[in-house]
Amino acid sequence: DSGVTQTPKHLITATGQRVTLRCSPRSGDLSVYWYQQSLDQGLQFLIQYYNGEERAKGNILERFSAQQFPDLHSELNLSSLELGDSALYFCASSPRGFTYEQFFGPGTRLTVL
Amino acid sequence: AQSVTQLGSHVSVSEGALVLLRCNYSSSVPPYLFWYVQYPNQGLQLLLKYTTGATLVKGINGFEAEFKKSETSFHLTKPSAHMSDAAEYFCAVSVPENNDMRFGAGTRLTVKP
């Protein structure tokens, strides 16, 4: 158990819909990262938040957004969903930045029908 | 930007045999290098990391990796494979100056009895 929790575990929705994925980091970790893992794209970094502020952006689509709340939990919002958005979405946390070990949550499997 | 290439998407070894998973990186500045393992239906877990100092890094579960700057490589090895080592392995690179982490495409390790 990494100490990072993600909800829900599975999510099935239809094209055009909007969903929210939730992540609670390990106690004491200030950084939260979101990753997308799919068969064709592999594991891709989406976005990082540090202590409530956006710190880094990767290959995140404009239809996707995220935020980190004062209690340090984070949400990833995916809108206008397309079939190609079906993937595993991982949240990870670390004490600070990218040079620290990241602790990964179990992931949310999103299926868009 | 930095990048990482994992040679071989699938590697199969016999139980007790040497495990060698290859990773080459590209970075214009000294990188931080990581190996993560992903067991089925789980998130990623750090095996080991190289930041600075000793180039031979020992990790969990008997794995080790050697940073070779001249070869831009960070290959992962284990002297004797166990059935429990069957998983997907990801090499990753980050650079302190860049708020980013790049993962390789992954190598699926199969261990035959």
XYZ file of N, CA and C in Angstrom:
678
model
N 0.842 -1.203 0.000
C 0.000 0.000 0.000
C 0.878 1.255 0.000
N 0.739 2.063 -1.058
C 1.597 3.241 -1.213
C 1.178 4.388 -0.313
N -0.044 4.352 0.181
C -0.553 5.480 0.954
C -1.301 6.498 0.110
N -1.305 6.298 -1.209
C -2.041 7.181 -2.113
C -3.360 6.496 -2.457
N -4.446 7.210 -2.292
C -5.743 6.627 -2.614
C -6.365 7.342 -3.804
N -7.076 6.566 -4.617
C -7.756 7.112 -5.778
C -9.182 6.562 -5.814
N -10.096 7.432 -6.158
C -11.475 7.004 -6.343
C -12.052 7.663 -7.585
N -12.952 7.001 -8.298
C -13.340 5.610 -8.101
C -12.298 4.673 -8.695
N -12.480 3.398 -8.507
C -11.552 2.427 -9.072
C -11.847 2.205 -10.548
N -13.127 2.167 -10.857
C -13.576 1.991 -12.242
C -14.624 3.045 -12.543
N -14.651 3.466 -13.800
C -15.624 4.454 -14.227
C -15.986 4.149 -15.676
N -17.265 3.980 -15.918
C -17.746 3.744 -17.282
C -18.704 4.875 -17.623
N -18.470 5.501 -18.757
C -19.303 6.631 -19.138
C -19.424 6.693 -20.653
N -20.139 7.651 -21.141
C -20.390 7.765 -22.580
C -19.621 8.934 -23.175
N -19.455 8.896 -24.477
C -18.777 9.999 -25.159
C -19.526 11.305 -24.908
N -18.765 12.369 -24.786
C -19.343 13.687 -24.559
C -19.554 14.029 -23.099
N -19.444 13.062 -22.234
C -19.687 13.291 -20.808
C -18.463 13.885 -20.118
N -18.672 14.235 -18.852
C -17.610 14.804 -18.015
C -17.492 13.956 -16.753
N -16.249 13.690 -16.337
C -16.037 12.913 -15.114
C -14.979 13.594 -14.255
N -14.981 13.236 -12.979
C -13.985 13.747 -12.048
C -13.334 12.584 -11.332
N -12.029 12.567 -11.358
C -11.249 11.558 -10.656
C -10.610 12.220 -9.439
N -10.577 11.471 -8.351
C -10.095 12.050 -7.106
C -8.859 11.307 -6.597
N -7.971 12.077 -5.963
C -6.729 11.515 -5.443
C -6.401 12.125 -4.090
N -6.046 11.275 -3.144
C -5.531 11.756 -1.856
C -4.075 11.331 -1.733
N -3.175 12.276 -1.580
C -1.745 11.925 -1.526
C -1.364 11.300 -0.195
N -0.133 10.785 -0.135
C 0.409 10.301 1.123
C 0.468 11.449 2.108
N 0.318 11.100 3.371
C 0.403 12.123 4.404
C 1.764 12.820 4.338
N 1.733 14.136 4.272
C 2.964 14.918 4.258
C 3.498 15.259 2.886
N 3.011 14.574 1.845
C 3.488 14.883 0.490
C 2.788 16.128 -0.031
N 3.570 17.018 -0.613
C 3.020 18.276 -1.122
C 2.747 18.237 -2.624
N 3.433 17.350 -3.327
C 3.270 17.269 -4.777
C 2.323 16.147 -5.167
N 1.470 16.452 -6.129
C 0.586 15.456 -6.721
C 0.795 15.482 -8.231
N 0.879 14.315 -8.812
C 1.074 14.170 -10.251
C -0.069 13.320 -10.822
N -0.446 13.627 -12.036
C -1.430 12.803 -12.740
C -0.783 12.234 -13.997
N -1.051 10.939 -14.228
C -0.524 10.239 -15.394
C -1.675 9.503 -16.093
N -1.524 9.356 -17.391
C -2.455 8.555 -18.183
C -1.676 7.362 -18.751
N -2.242 6.172 -18.609
C -1.598 4.988 -19.167
C -2.560 4.309 -20.135
N -2.159 4.238 -21.394
C -2.970 3.570 -22.397
C -2.078 2.661 -23.216
N -2.712 1.740 -23.928
C -1.942 0.757 -24.696
C -1.146 1.426 -25.808
N -1.751 2.435 -26.450
C -1.047 3.020 -27.597
C -0.091 4.138 -27.216
N -0.373 4.849 -26.125
C 0.479 5.983 -25.756
C 1.452 5.675 -24.615
N 1.265 4.546 -23.956
C 2.129 4.243 -22.818
C 1.770 5.100 -21.621
N 2.759 5.347 -20.771
C 2.545 6.123 -19.550
C 2.957 7.564 -19.829
N 2.006 8.461 -19.700
C 2.280 9.860 -20.021
C 1.975 10.758 -18.841
N 2.899 11.649 -18.559
C 2.711 12.637 -17.510
C 1.722 13.699 -17.981
N 0.747 14.001 -17.163
C -0.262 14.994 -17.521
C 0.008 16.340 -16.845
N 0.069 16.328 -15.513
C 0.175 17.596 -14.798
C 0.648 17.354 -13.377
N 1.317 18.364 -12.799
C 1.777 18.314 -11.418
C 1.274 19.522 -10.650
N 0.865 19.293 -9.418
C 0.552 20.367 -8.495
C 1.454 20.261 -7.287
N 1.866 21.422 -6.791
C 2.698 21.474 -5.592
C 2.069 22.452 -4.623
N 1.651 21.936 -3.500
C 1.083 22.760 -2.432
C -0.015 23.698 -2.952
N -0.840 23.163 -3.799
C -2.003 23.910 -4.261
C -1.819 24.666 -5.565
N -0.608 24.705 -6.055
C -0.368 25.465 -7.289
C 0.111 24.543 -8.408
N -0.328 24.858 -9.609
C 0.142 24.115 -10.758
C 1.633 24.353 -10.933
N 2.402 23.269 -11.054
C 3.857 23.408 -11.140
C 4.397 23.010 -12.500
N 3.802 21.991 -13.109
C 4.297 21.521 -14.396
C 3.167 20.915 -15.205
N 3.283 21.094 -16.516
C 2.293 20.524 -17.426
C 2.975 19.619 -18.417
N 2.365 18.467 -18.640
C 2.874 17.558 -19.653
C 1.916 17.510 -20.818
N 1.589 16.317 -21.253
C 0.727 16.138 -22.424
C -0.750 16.163 -22.053
N -1.170 17.202 -21.398
C -2.557 17.268 -20.963
C -3.389 18.016 -21.989
N -4.509 17.407 -22.365
C -5.392 18.008 -23.347
C -6.120 19.204 -22.726
N -6.575 20.108 -23.588
C -7.313 21.278 -23.095
C -8.647 20.878 -22.476
N -9.180 19.722 -22.875
C -10.448 19.233 -22.307
C -10.262 18.713 -20.883
N -9.006 18.574 -20.479
C -8.723 18.060 -19.141
C -8.244 19.210 -18.256
N -8.596 19.147 -16.997
C -8.091 20.138 -16.049
C -7.942 19.476 -14.684
N -7.186 20.104 -13.838
C -6.969 19.541 -12.508
C -6.856 20.669 -11.500
N -6.959 20.299 -10.245
C -6.707 21.261 -9.183
C -6.304 20.512 -7.921
N -5.629 21.225 -7.046
C -5.245 20.677 -5.757
C -5.838 21.586 -4.694
N -6.501 20.980 -3.747
C -7.235 21.726 -2.734
C -6.366 21.997 -1.502
N -6.833 22.890 -0.615
C -6.027 23.208 0.582
C -5.655 21.988 1.420
N -6.492 20.952 1.424
C -6.118 19.755 2.191
C -5.200 18.834 1.391
N -4.768 19.286 0.232
C -3.801 18.657 -0.674
C -4.377 17.529 -1.526
N -5.647 17.197 -1.368
C -6.177 16.224 -2.295
C -6.343 16.886 -3.659
N -6.414 16.080 -4.694
C -6.454 16.621 -6.039
C -7.575 15.966 -6.825
N -8.077 16.698 -7.784
C -9.085 16.176 -8.693
C -8.657 16.430 -10.133
N -8.910 15.438 -10.968
C -8.662 15.550 -12.402
C -10.011 15.516 -13.091
N -10.321 16.567 -13.816
C -11.585 16.682 -14.524
C -11.378 16.431 -16.009
N -12.150 15.512 -16.541
C -12.069 15.161 -17.964
C -13.423 15.470 -18.588
N -13.434 16.308 -19.611
C -14.715 16.698 -20.201
C -14.749 16.372 -21.690
N -15.965 16.449 -22.241
C -16.181 16.134 -23.665
C -15.445 14.849 -24.033
N -15.717 13.827 -23.256
C -14.937 12.595 -23.380
C -15.075 11.946 -24.745
N -13.959 11.383 -25.184
C -13.910 10.667 -26.470
C -13.486 9.230 -26.192
N -13.731 8.374 -27.188
C -13.373 6.966 -27.014
C -11.896 6.810 -26.659
N -11.073 7.640 -27.255
C -9.623 7.562 -27.043
C -9.163 7.970 -25.659
N -10.072 8.494 -24.856
C -9.716 8.859 -23.483
C -9.761 7.660 -22.547
N -10.270 6.551 -23.046
C -10.296 5.331 -22.234
C -8.868 4.949 -21.879
N -8.600 4.815 -20.591
C -7.229 4.571 -20.128
C -7.257 4.369 -18.624
N -6.078 4.039 -18.103
C -5.856 4.033 -16.665
C -5.283 5.389 -16.288
N -5.839 6.007 -15.285
C -5.336 7.295 -14.826
C -4.752 7.103 -13.426
N -3.470 7.409 -13.327
C -2.772 7.264 -12.060
C -2.515 8.624 -11.440
N -2.615 8.636 -10.147
C -2.163 9.757 -9.354
C -0.924 9.294 -8.592
N 0.023 10.177 -8.428
C 1.205 9.880 -7.624
C 1.482 11.080 -6.736
N 2.197 10.840 -5.652
C 2.580 11.960 -4.796
C 4.042 11.817 -4.378
N 4.627 12.919 -4.032
C 6.007 12.924 -3.530
C 6.157 14.099 -2.574
N 7.207 14.060 -1.764
C 7.395 15.159 -0.807
C 7.525 16.520 -1.489
N 8.245 16.546 -2.605
C 8.432 17.808 -3.319
C 8.338 17.563 -4.811
N 9.479 17.666 -5.523
C 9.413 17.651 -6.980
C 9.805 16.333 -7.609
N 10.109 16.399 -8.899
C 10.317 15.213 -9.715
C 11.532 14.398 -9.317
N 12.466 14.964 -8.605
C 13.662 14.207 -8.265
C 13.443 13.292 -7.076
N 12.290 13.418 -6.459
C 11.959 12.545 -5.334
C 11.188 11.322 -5.829
N 11.253 10.240 -5.054
C 10.464 9.059 -5.379
C 8.995 9.432 -5.405
N 8.305 8.949 -6.415
C 6.873 9.152 -6.506
C 6.157 7.888 -6.043
N 5.128 8.078 -5.266
C 4.313 6.968 -4.768
C 3.002 6.975 -5.550
N 2.729 5.872 -6.213
C 1.586 5.797 -7.104
C 0.369 5.190 -6.421
N -0.775 5.736 -6.758
C -2.022 5.144 -6.346
C -2.367 3.953 -7.225
N -3.455 3.253 -6.913
C -3.836 2.053 -7.669
C -4.458 2.354 -9.024
N -4.807 3.609 -9.258
C -5.345 3.989 -10.565
C -6.855 3.961 -10.637
N -7.371 4.720 -11.593
C -8.793 4.697 -11.959
C -8.865 4.257 -13.414
N -9.612 3.195 -13.649
C -9.777 2.741 -15.042
C -11.014 3.400 -15.622
N -10.800 4.206 -16.632
C -11.896 4.916 -17.294
C -12.211 4.236 -18.612
N -13.470 3.904 -18.793
C -13.936 3.344 -20.049
C -14.969 4.280 -20.628
N -14.724 4.745 -21.846
C -15.666 5.631 -22.536
C -16.318 4.838 -23.654
N -17.636 4.728 -23.600
C -18.372 3.929 -24.593
C -19.069 4.806 -25.627
N 14.367 18.291 -24.678
C 13.846 17.632 -23.476
C 14.456 16.235 -23.359
N 14.454 15.751 -22.144
C 15.031 14.429 -21.922
C 14.096 13.350 -22.451
N 14.663 12.167 -22.730
C 13.853 11.050 -23.189
C 14.517 9.753 -22.764
N 13.750 8.675 -22.842
C 14.280 7.374 -22.452
C 13.750 6.322 -23.402
N 14.598 5.372 -23.736
C 14.235 4.272 -24.628
C 14.519 2.956 -23.935
N 13.497 2.120 -23.899
C 13.675 0.789 -23.356
C 13.746 -0.192 -24.514
N 14.806 -0.936 -24.569
C 15.020 -1.883 -25.667
C 14.370 -3.208 -25.307
N 13.389 -3.585 -26.105
C 12.685 -4.836 -25.864
C 11.414 -4.619 -25.083
N 10.293 -4.785 -25.739
C 9.020 -4.611 -25.041
C 8.665 -5.853 -24.220
N 9.240 -6.991 -24.604
C 9.011 -8.233 -23.876
C 10.342 -8.944 -23.677
N 10.560 -9.392 -22.451
C 11.737 -10.197 -22.134
C 11.266 -11.422 -21.371
N 11.757 -12.577 -21.780
C 11.390 -13.823 -21.121
C 12.655 -14.522 -20.630
N 12.643 -14.912 -19.363
C 13.788 -15.626 -18.795
C 13.274 -16.830 -18.017
N 14.152 -17.760 -17.762
C 13.814 -18.908 -16.924
C 14.072 -18.561 -15.466
N 13.335 -19.192 -14.608
C 13.544 -18.981 -13.177
C 14.987 -19.322 -12.835
N 15.642 -18.428 -12.089
C 17.041 -18.640 -11.729
C 18.026 -17.996 -12.682
N 17.563 -17.583 -13.838
C 18.445 -16.969 -14.832
C 18.636 -15.485 -14.559
N 19.652 -14.933 -15.217
C 19.937 -13.498 -15.099
C 18.828 -12.687 -15.773
N 18.443 -11.615 -15.100
C 17.508 -10.662 -15.691
C 18.289 -9.426 -16.131
N 18.094 -9.022 -17.381
C 18.720 -7.800 -17.895
C 17.678 -7.030 -18.683
N 17.314 -5.876 -18.187
C 16.362 -5.004 -18.879
C 17.112 -3.719 -19.248
N 17.018 -3.368 -20.527
C 17.853 -2.290 -21.041
C 17.126 -0.957 -21.096
N 17.867 0.088 -20.750
C 17.331 1.445 -20.777
C 18.431 2.398 -21.224
N 18.143 3.187 -22.234
C 19.039 4.244 -22.660
C 18.319 5.576 -22.562
N 19.045 6.593 -22.180
C 18.428 7.898 -21.989
C 19.090 8.939 -22.872
N 18.385 10.034 -23.011
C 18.930 11.189 -23.712
C 18.675 12.420 -22.862
N 19.744 13.123 -22.547
C 19.605 14.326 -21.732
C 20.815 15.211 -21.942
N 20.573 16.497 -22.037
C 21.680 17.429 -22.263
C 22.370 17.817 -20.959
N 21.749 17.479 -19.856
C 22.344 17.764 -18.546
C 22.276 16.483 -17.721
N 23.036 16.410 -16.630
C 23.011 15.184 -15.814
C 21.597 14.843 -15.368
N 21.163 13.628 -15.686
C 19.777 13.247 -15.376
C 19.643 12.543 -14.037
N 18.408 12.472 -13.578
C 18.043 11.564 -12.506
C 17.321 10.396 -13.179
N 17.670 9.190 -12.812
C 17.132 8.002 -13.483
C 16.433 7.094 -12.481
N 15.363 6.507 -12.928
C 14.521 5.689 -12.060
C 14.136 4.401 -12.784
N 13.948 3.344 -12.006
C 13.268 2.146 -12.473
C 12.069 1.920 -11.559
N 10.905 1.760 -12.212
C 9.672 1.439 -11.504
C 9.180 0.086 -11.992
N 8.450 -0.614 -11.113
C 7.829 -1.882 -11.483
C 6.321 -1.767 -11.301
N 5.600 -2.380 -12.218
C 4.137 -2.400 -12.133
C 3.656 -3.838 -12.183
N 3.082 -4.305 -11.082
C 2.478 -5.622 -11.049
C 1.046 -5.504 -11.581
N 0.485 -6.598 -12.057
C -0.858 -6.552 -12.652
C -1.871 -5.882 -11.729
N -2.635 -4.978 -12.312
C -3.721 -4.289 -11.609
C -3.241 -3.451 -10.425
N -2.018 -2.990 -10.514
C -1.496 -2.132 -9.450
C -0.833 -0.893 -10.046
N -0.557 0.055 -9.171
C 0.206 1.226 -9.587
C 1.691 0.910 -9.649
N 2.486 1.909 -10.015
C 3.922 1.725 -10.126
C 4.578 1.829 -8.752
N 5.671 1.099 -8.604
C 6.422 1.103 -7.356
C 7.901 1.307 -7.691
N 8.559 2.184 -6.947
C 9.971 2.457 -7.233
C 10.840 1.265 -6.861
N 11.692 0.850 -7.822
C 12.683 -0.200 -7.557
C 13.990 0.421 -7.068
N 14.426 1.440 -7.781
C 15.678 2.115 -7.436
C 15.770 3.422 -8.208
N 16.712 4.268 -7.769
C 16.925 5.519 -8.488
C 18.385 5.931 -8.382
N 18.814 6.660 -9.407
C 20.147 7.261 -9.423
C 19.988 8.765 -9.470
N 20.664 9.436 -8.562
C 20.667 10.903 -8.610
C 22.095 11.380 -8.825
N 22.945 11.228 -7.833
C 24.362 11.551 -7.971
C 25.149 10.526 -7.162
N 26.481 10.554 -7.299
C 27.291 9.677 -6.475
C 27.553 8.327 -7.122
N 27.519 7.290 -6.322
C 27.851 5.942 -6.780
C 26.998 5.556 -7.977
N 27.671 5.053 -9.003
C 26.952 4.754 -10.253
C 26.245 3.412 -10.220
N 26.624 2.533 -9.289
C 25.930 1.259 -9.139
C 24.909 1.431 -8.015
N 23.659 1.274 -8.380
C 22.585 1.535 -7.429
C 21.876 0.229 -7.104
N 21.702 -0.028 -5.841
C 20.978 -1.237 -5.430
C 19.565 -0.869 -5.010
N 18.626 -1.719 -5.412
C 17.237 -1.445 -5.103
C 16.596 -2.575 -4.330
N 15.280 -2.583 -4.363
C 14.545 -3.608 -3.643
C 14.489 -4.898 -4.440
N 14.180 -5.984 -3.764
C 13.971 -7.291 -4.398
C 15.190 -7.801 -5.161
N 16.385 -7.372 -4.778
C 17.613 -7.882 -5.386
C 18.005 -7.247 -6.705
N 17.283 -6.234 -7.136
C 17.603 -5.547 -8.388
C 18.695 -4.497 -8.183
N 19.453 -4.275 -9.231
C 20.423 -3.192 -9.232
C 20.553 -2.638 -10.646
N 21.085 -1.429 -10.736
C 21.279 -0.796 -12.036
C 22.561 0.019 -11.984
N 23.193 0.140 -13.133
C 24.429 0.899 -13.206
C 24.279 2.060 -14.174
N 24.585 3.246 -13.703
C 24.570 4.435 -14.543
C 25.892 4.508 -15.298
N 25.791 4.471 -16.637
C 26.985 4.578 -17.469
C 26.831 5.797 -18.364
N 27.507 6.853 -17.972
C 27.362 8.109 -18.696
C 27.874 7.982 -20.128
N 28.985 7.285 -20.316
C 29.578 7.174 -21.651
C 28.668 6.425 -22.614
N 27.835 5.547 -22.071
C 26.928 4.770 -22.908
C 25.493 5.296 -22.817
N 25.278 6.327 -22.045
C 23.934 6.875 -21.754
C 22.957 5.752 -21.443
N 23.381 4.864 -20.541
C 22.545 3.710 -20.226
C 22.306 3.591 -18.729
N 21.256 2.881 -18.410
C 20.892 2.629 -17.008
C 20.160 1.289 -16.987
N 20.871 0.243 -17.310
C 20.273 -1.093 -17.425
C 19.988 -1.693 -16.051
N 18.900 -2.408 -15.964
C 18.455 -3.038 -14.719
C 18.830 -4.524 -14.751
N 19.407 -5.024 -13.662
C 19.792 -6.430 -13.616
C 19.382 -7.068 -12.298
N 19.238 -8.384 -12.364
C 19.031 -9.193 -11.166
C 19.677 -10.541 -11.447
N 20.530 -11.028 -10.564
C 21.295 -12.240 -10.860
C 20.433 -13.479 -11.087
N 19.345 -13.599 -10.343
C 18.557 -14.818 -10.404
C 17.074 -14.477 -10.356
N 16.365 -14.756 -11.441
C 14.954 -14.386 -11.538
C 14.078 -15.291 -10.684
N 13.052 -14.682 -10.078
C 12.020 -15.421 -9.361
C 10.720 -15.273 -10.113
N 9.839 -16.215 -9.901
C 8.519 -16.142 -10.544
C 7.826 -14.839 -10.177
N 8.052 -14.390 -8.957
C 7.379 -13.170 -8.485
C 7.899 -11.901 -9.168
N 8.970 -12.017 -9.961
C 9.493 -10.844 -10.668
C 8.704 -10.536 -11.942
N 7.821 -11.425 -12.329
C 7.021 -11.200 -13.538
C 6.168 -9.947 -13.358
N 6.395 -8.976 -14.218
C 5.735 -7.676 -14.090
C 6.157 -6.818 -15.276
N 5.682 -5.581 -15.273
C 6.133 -4.605 -16.282
C 7.090 -3.639 -15.607
N 8.163 -3.340 -16.283
C 9.213 -2.492 -15.724
C 9.359 -1.239 -16.573
N 9.416 -0.109 -15.887
C 9.526 1.176 -16.570
C 10.781 1.906 -16.129
N 11.525 2.383 -17.099
C 12.649 3.265 -16.852
C 12.145 4.697 -17.026
N 12.630 5.614 -16.201
C 12.180 7.000 -16.289
C 13.348 7.949 -16.058
N 13.245 9.122 -16.646
C 14.299 10.125 -16.520
C 13.691 11.471 -16.183
N 14.345 12.173 -15.305
C 13.945 13.551 -15.038
C 15.208 14.400 -14.919
N 15.021 15.677 -15.092
C 16.119 16.627 -14.996
C 15.693 17.694 -14.007
N 16.489 17.947 -12.998
C 16.058 18.887 -11.953
C 15.589 20.245 -12.486
N 16.215 20.703 -13.574
C 15.863 22.021 -14.081
C 14.519 22.021 -14.806
N 14.106 20.877 -15.273
C 12.845 20.760 -15.997
C 11.813 20.105 -15.105
N 10.676 20.677 -14.998
C 9.608 20.055 -14.230
C 8.920 19.042 -15.120
N 9.530 17.883 -15.227
C 9.007 16.883 -16.151
C 9.597 15.530 -15.809
N 8.904 14.487 -16.143
C 9.443 13.144 -16.043
C 8.982 12.379 -17.270
N 9.924 11.704 -17.909
C 9.586 10.913 -19.089
C 9.786 9.436 -18.783
N 8.784 8.653 -19.122
C 8.854 7.218 -18.917
C 9.132 6.516 -20.238
N 9.837 5.398 -20.159
C 9.977 4.548 -21.322
C 8.681 3.799 -21.578
N 8.651 3.077 -22.678
C 7.439 2.373 -23.081
C 7.165 1.139 -22.234
N 8.138 0.741 -21.438
C 7.954 -0.405 -20.560
C 8.471 -1.694 -21.165
N 8.907 -2.595 -20.299
C 9.326 -3.938 -20.702
C 8.590 -4.935 -19.839
N 7.873 -5.832 -20.505
C 7.143 -6.864 -19.774
C 8.055 -8.055 -19.572
N 8.303 -8.394 -18.318
C 9.165 -9.517 -17.981
C 8.320 -10.739 -17.663
N 8.604 -11.821 -18.361
C 7.975 -13.109 -18.097
C 9.036 -14.044 -17.523
N 8.674 -14.774 -16.478
C 9.603 -15.721 -15.864
C 9.018 -17.121 -16.019
N 9.760 -17.979 -16.707
C 9.287 -19.335 -16.969
C 9.810 -20.287 -15.896
N 8.953 -21.235 -15.492
C 9.407 -22.180 -14.453
C 10.466 -23.138 -14.974
